[in-house]
Amino acid sequence: MRFYWLLILFPVVLGIEQAALAQNITTDGTTSTLVINGNLVVPNGRGTVRGNNLYHSFDKFNVPESGVTFGVGNSRVDGLNIRNIINRVSGDNPSAIFGKIQSGRDFPNANFFLINPSGIVFGSNASLDIGKSFYATTAPTLGFASGEIFNSDLRNSSFPTTNPINVQFTVERPAAIINQGNLTVRSGENISLIAGSVVSTGSLKAPNGSVDLGAIAGNNTVILRSPGFVTGLEVRAGTLGQRWTGSITETAATSESVDR
């Protein structure tokens, strides 16, 4: 397994309160998404599909210990053709993931993106059953090959048709990702956790793939790169803020804390 560690040291206030971790999933009305019984997320009708991307947008996204399944339901969406399931949280609360996120059954060829600028917490029972790779970020913006963006600001919302190529931290102090769970993807796939601060006391496993952890200062763009799609991270040259005084390191000793 290959490990890519990109660490930008920056003081971050976590600010994740227990009261924000209510266990519920609600949509924000900007995508054709249905939430059934609180634990099944499916497209409504044709869904919000652009190219091979399926979009869901939530006001709150919290997964109970019983887990959540992403499926096609009775929609007209062909899950085999979806390459990216892109999920944003536009509300003000962090996401608490206390159970399994399952999408691999109906979307075996799809990467799974979770975007919440308010923060993401994976509890001790959090796990994954994803068709391809898993990406969680607190960046407000996801950039695409076409130059378009998918933004957590609903006033500037679009749904690009091309592949995601970067995450854009357009705030001074990005929120944190905390992992206490056991996050595993299938052989050859990748896990990326990209936030203002990343704290992982749990397990991250990507057999024959990569585990990428990025702790990113504000007002930076992180490029997602690989020969095919995404297997690593790099900060775009010239995007570091003028007042940033940290350093970028790649530390082999640090990577030993991640399970192989």
mmCIF file of C-alpha atoms in Angstrom, residues 107-247:
data_model
loop_
_atom_site.group_PDB
_atom_site.id
_atom_site.type_symbol
_atom_site.label_atom_id
_atom_site.label_comp_id
_atom_site.label_asym_id
_atom_site.label_seq_id
_atom_site.Cartn_x
_atom_site.Cartn_y
_atom_site.Cartn_z
ATOM 1 C CA PHE A 107 -23.273 1.785 -7.590
ATOM 2 C CA PRO A 108 -20.358 -0.662 -7.962
ATOM 3 C CA ASN A 109 -18.374 1.669 -10.228
ATOM 4 C CA ALA A 110 -18.789 4.896 -8.260
ATOM 5 C CA ASN A 111 -16.463 6.936 -6.089
ATOM 6 C CA PHE A 112 -18.165 8.500 -3.059
ATOM 7 C CA PHE A 113 -17.603 12.144 -2.087
ATOM 8 C CA LEU A 114 -18.792 13.687 1.198
ATOM 9 C CA ILE A 115 -18.423 17.476 1.467
ATOM 10 C CA ASN A 116 -19.296 19.297 4.694
ATOM 11 C CA PRO A 117 -17.548 22.616 5.413
ATOM 12 C CA SER A 118 -18.825 22.486 9.023
ATOM 13 C CA GLY A 119 -16.844 19.344 9.868
ATOM 14 C CA ILE A 120 -17.117 15.546 9.788
ATOM 15 C CA VAL A 121 -16.845 13.063 12.661
ATOM 16 C CA PHE A 122 -16.552 9.303 12.121
ATOM 17 C CA GLY A 123 -17.533 7.465 15.312
ATOM 18 C CA SER A 124 -16.071 4.176 16.501
ATOM 19 C CA ASN A 125 -18.677 2.133 14.586
ATOM 20 C CA ALA A 126 -18.293 4.026 11.307
ATOM 21 C CA SER A 127 -17.427 1.895 8.265
ATOM 22 C CA LEU A 128 -17.679 1.877 4.469
ATOM 23 C CA ASP A 129 -19.074 -0.332 1.725
ATOM 24 C CA ILE A 130 -18.216 1.795 -1.312
ATOM 25 C CA GLY A 131 -17.854 0.639 -4.917
ATOM 26 C CA LYS A 132 -14.686 2.621 -5.605
ATOM 27 C CA SER A 133 -12.774 5.295 -3.669
ATOM 28 C CA PHE A 134 -13.928 7.439 -0.728
ATOM 29 C CA TYR A 135 -13.279 11.162 -0.303
ATOM 30 C CA ALA A 136 -14.337 13.271 2.671
ATOM 31 C CA THR A 137 -13.510 16.969 2.884
ATOM 32 C CA THR A 138 -14.456 20.136 4.716
ATOM 33 C CA ALA A 139 -13.547 22.270 1.705
ATOM 34 C CA PRO A 140 -16.535 24.398 0.628
ATOM 35 C CA THR A 141 -15.877 23.836 -3.070
ATOM 36 C CA LEU A 142 -15.151 20.919 -5.378
ATOM 37 C CA GLY A 143 -13.475 21.816 -8.674
ATOM 38 C CA PHE A 144 -13.962 19.935 -11.949
ATOM 39 C CA ALA A 145 -12.017 19.326 -15.154
ATOM 40 C CA SER A 146 -14.357 21.666 -17.044
ATOM 41 C CA GLY A 147 -13.436 24.571 -14.768
ATOM 42 C CA GLU A 148 -16.854 24.486 -13.107
ATOM 43 C CA ILE A 149 -17.363 24.128 -9.368
ATOM 44 C CA PHE A 150 -19.799 22.406 -7.014
ATOM 45 C CA ASN A 151 -20.197 24.782 -4.086
ATOM 46 C CA SER A 152 -21.725 24.452 -0.631
ATOM 47 C CA ASP A 153 -23.062 27.994 -1.124
ATOM 48 C CA LEU A 154 -26.439 27.286 -2.720
ATOM 49 C CA ARG A 155 -26.476 30.729 -4.344
ATOM 50 C CA ASN A 156 -23.551 29.684 -6.547
ATOM 51 C CA SER A 157 -24.621 26.147 -7.259
ATOM 52 C CA SER A 158 -23.994 24.188 -10.446
ATOM 53 C CA PHE A 159 -23.800 20.493 -11.264
ATOM 54 C CA PRO A 160 -20.762 19.812 -13.492
ATOM 55 C CA THR A 161 -20.619 16.856 -15.889
ATOM 56 C CA THR A 162 -16.860 16.161 -15.770
ATOM 57 C CA ASN A 163 -14.631 14.508 -13.135
ATOM 58 C CA PRO A 164 -13.630 16.276 -9.901
ATOM 59 C CA ILE A 165 -9.983 17.388 -9.992
ATOM 60 C CA ASN A 166 -9.487 19.526 -6.870
ATOM 61 C CA VAL A 167 -10.921 20.740 -3.581
ATOM 62 C CA GLN A 168 -10.859 24.458 -2.822
ATOM 63 C CA PHE A 169 -10.557 25.836 0.708
ATOM 64 C CA THR A 170 -12.006 29.331 0.341
ATOM 65 C CA VAL A 171 -12.223 30.088 4.083
ATOM 66 C CA GLU A 172 -9.582 31.218 6.585
ATOM 67 C CA ARG A 173 -9.972 28.333 9.054
ATOM 68 C CA PRO A 174 -11.354 25.125 7.550
ATOM 69 C CA ALA A 175 -13.209 22.743 9.842
ATOM 70 C CA ALA A 176 -11.815 19.411 11.005
ATOM 71 C CA ILE A 177 -12.308 15.737 10.232
ATOM 72 C CA ILE A 178 -12.098 13.314 13.162
ATOM 73 C CA ASN A 179 -11.961 9.567 12.559
ATOM 74 C CA GLN A 180 -12.465 6.982 15.288
ATOM 75 C CA GLY A 181 -13.947 4.394 12.946
ATOM 76 C CA ASN A 182 -12.708 1.565 10.763
ATOM 77 C CA LEU A 183 -12.767 2.904 7.221
ATOM 78 C CA THR A 184 -11.817 0.380 4.543
ATOM 79 C CA VAL A 185 -12.175 0.471 0.765
ATOM 80 C CA ARG A 186 -11.828 -2.301 -1.795
ATOM 81 C CA SER A 187 -8.493 -3.424 -3.193
ATOM 82 C CA GLY A 188 -6.890 -0.851 -5.473
ATOM 83 C CA GLU A 189 -9.093 2.009 -4.288
ATOM 84 C CA ASN A 190 -8.259 5.049 -2.163
ATOM 85 C CA ILE A 191 -9.312 6.919 0.964
ATOM 86 C CA SER A 192 -8.788 10.689 1.198
ATOM 87 C CA LEU A 193 -9.604 12.829 4.246
ATOM 88 C CA ILE A 194 -8.888 16.506 3.520
ATOM 89 C CA ALA A 195 -9.687 19.219 6.068
ATOM 90 C CA GLY A 196 -8.286 22.051 8.151
ATOM 91 C CA SER A 197 -7.218 19.431 10.692
ATOM 92 C CA VAL A 198 -7.360 15.649 10.460
ATOM 93 C CA VAL A 199 -7.303 13.534 13.618
ATOM 94 C CA SER A 200 -7.504 9.756 13.158
ATOM 95 C CA THR A 201 -7.362 7.379 16.107
ATOM 96 C CA GLY A 202 -9.226 4.706 14.173
ATOM 97 C CA SER A 203 -8.260 2.507 11.232
ATOM 98 C CA LEU A 204 -7.838 3.558 7.588
ATOM 99 C CA LYS A 205 -7.231 0.733 5.104
ATOM 100 C CA ALA A 206 -6.844 0.845 1.333
ATOM 101 C CA PRO A 207 -5.280 -2.468 0.199
ATOM 102 C CA ASN A 208 -3.141 -1.881 -2.913
ATOM 103 C CA GLY A 209 -4.421 1.701 -2.944
ATOM 104 C CA SER A 210 -3.559 4.852 -1.030
ATOM 105 C CA VAL A 211 -4.577 6.576 2.184
ATOM 106 C CA ASP A 212 -4.305 10.361 1.799
ATOM 107 C CA LEU A 213 -4.639 12.679 4.791
ATOM 108 C CA GLY A 214 -4.426 16.412 4.153
ATOM 109 C CA ALA A 215 -4.445 19.055 6.902
ATOM 110 C CA ILE A 216 -4.804 22.229 4.889
ATOM 111 C CA ALA A 217 -4.455 25.905 5.765
ATOM 112 C CA GLY A 218 -7.206 28.248 4.639
ATOM 113 C CA ASN A 219 -7.428 29.718 1.133
ATOM 114 C CA ASN A 220 -5.677 26.815 -0.587
ATOM 115 C CA THR A 221 -6.488 24.521 -3.477
ATOM 116 C CA VAL A 222 -5.635 20.830 -3.210
ATOM 117 C CA ILE A 223 -5.236 19.039 -6.518
ATOM 118 C CA LEU A 224 -6.507 15.476 -6.793
ATOM 119 C CA ARG A 225 -4.209 13.594 -9.122
ATOM 120 C CA SER A 226 -3.280 10.167 -10.498
ATOM 121 C CA PRO A 227 -2.580 8.468 -13.823
ATOM 122 C CA GLY A 228 -6.244 7.490 -13.922
ATOM 123 C CA PHE A 229 -8.281 9.514 -11.486
ATOM 124 C CA VAL A 230 -7.213 10.226 -7.909
ATOM 125 C CA THR A 231 -4.381 8.622 -5.952
ATOM 126 C CA GLY A 232 -2.630 11.554 -4.349
ATOM 127 C CA LEU A 233 -2.761 15.127 -3.178
ATOM 128 C CA GLU A 234 -0.703 18.206 -3.850
ATOM 129 C CA VAL A 235 -1.126 21.871 -2.991
ATOM 130 C CA ARG A 236 -1.293 24.060 -6.070
ATOM 131 C CA ALA A 237 1.712 26.382 -6.296
ATOM 132 C CA GLY A 238 1.035 29.960 -5.284
ATOM 133 C CA THR A 239 -2.121 29.250 -3.320
ATOM 134 C CA LEU A 240 -0.650 29.561 0.185
ATOM 135 C CA GLY A 241 -1.926 32.622 2.018
ATOM 136 C CA GLN A 242 0.581 35.396 2.672
ATOM 137 C CA ARG A 243 0.228 35.039 6.451
ATOM 138 C CA TRP A 244 0.701 31.266 6.467
ATOM 139 C CA THR A 245 3.899 30.256 8.319
ATOM 140 C CA GLY A 246 3.613 26.471 8.482
ATOM 141 C CA SER A 247 5.469 23.829 6.530
#
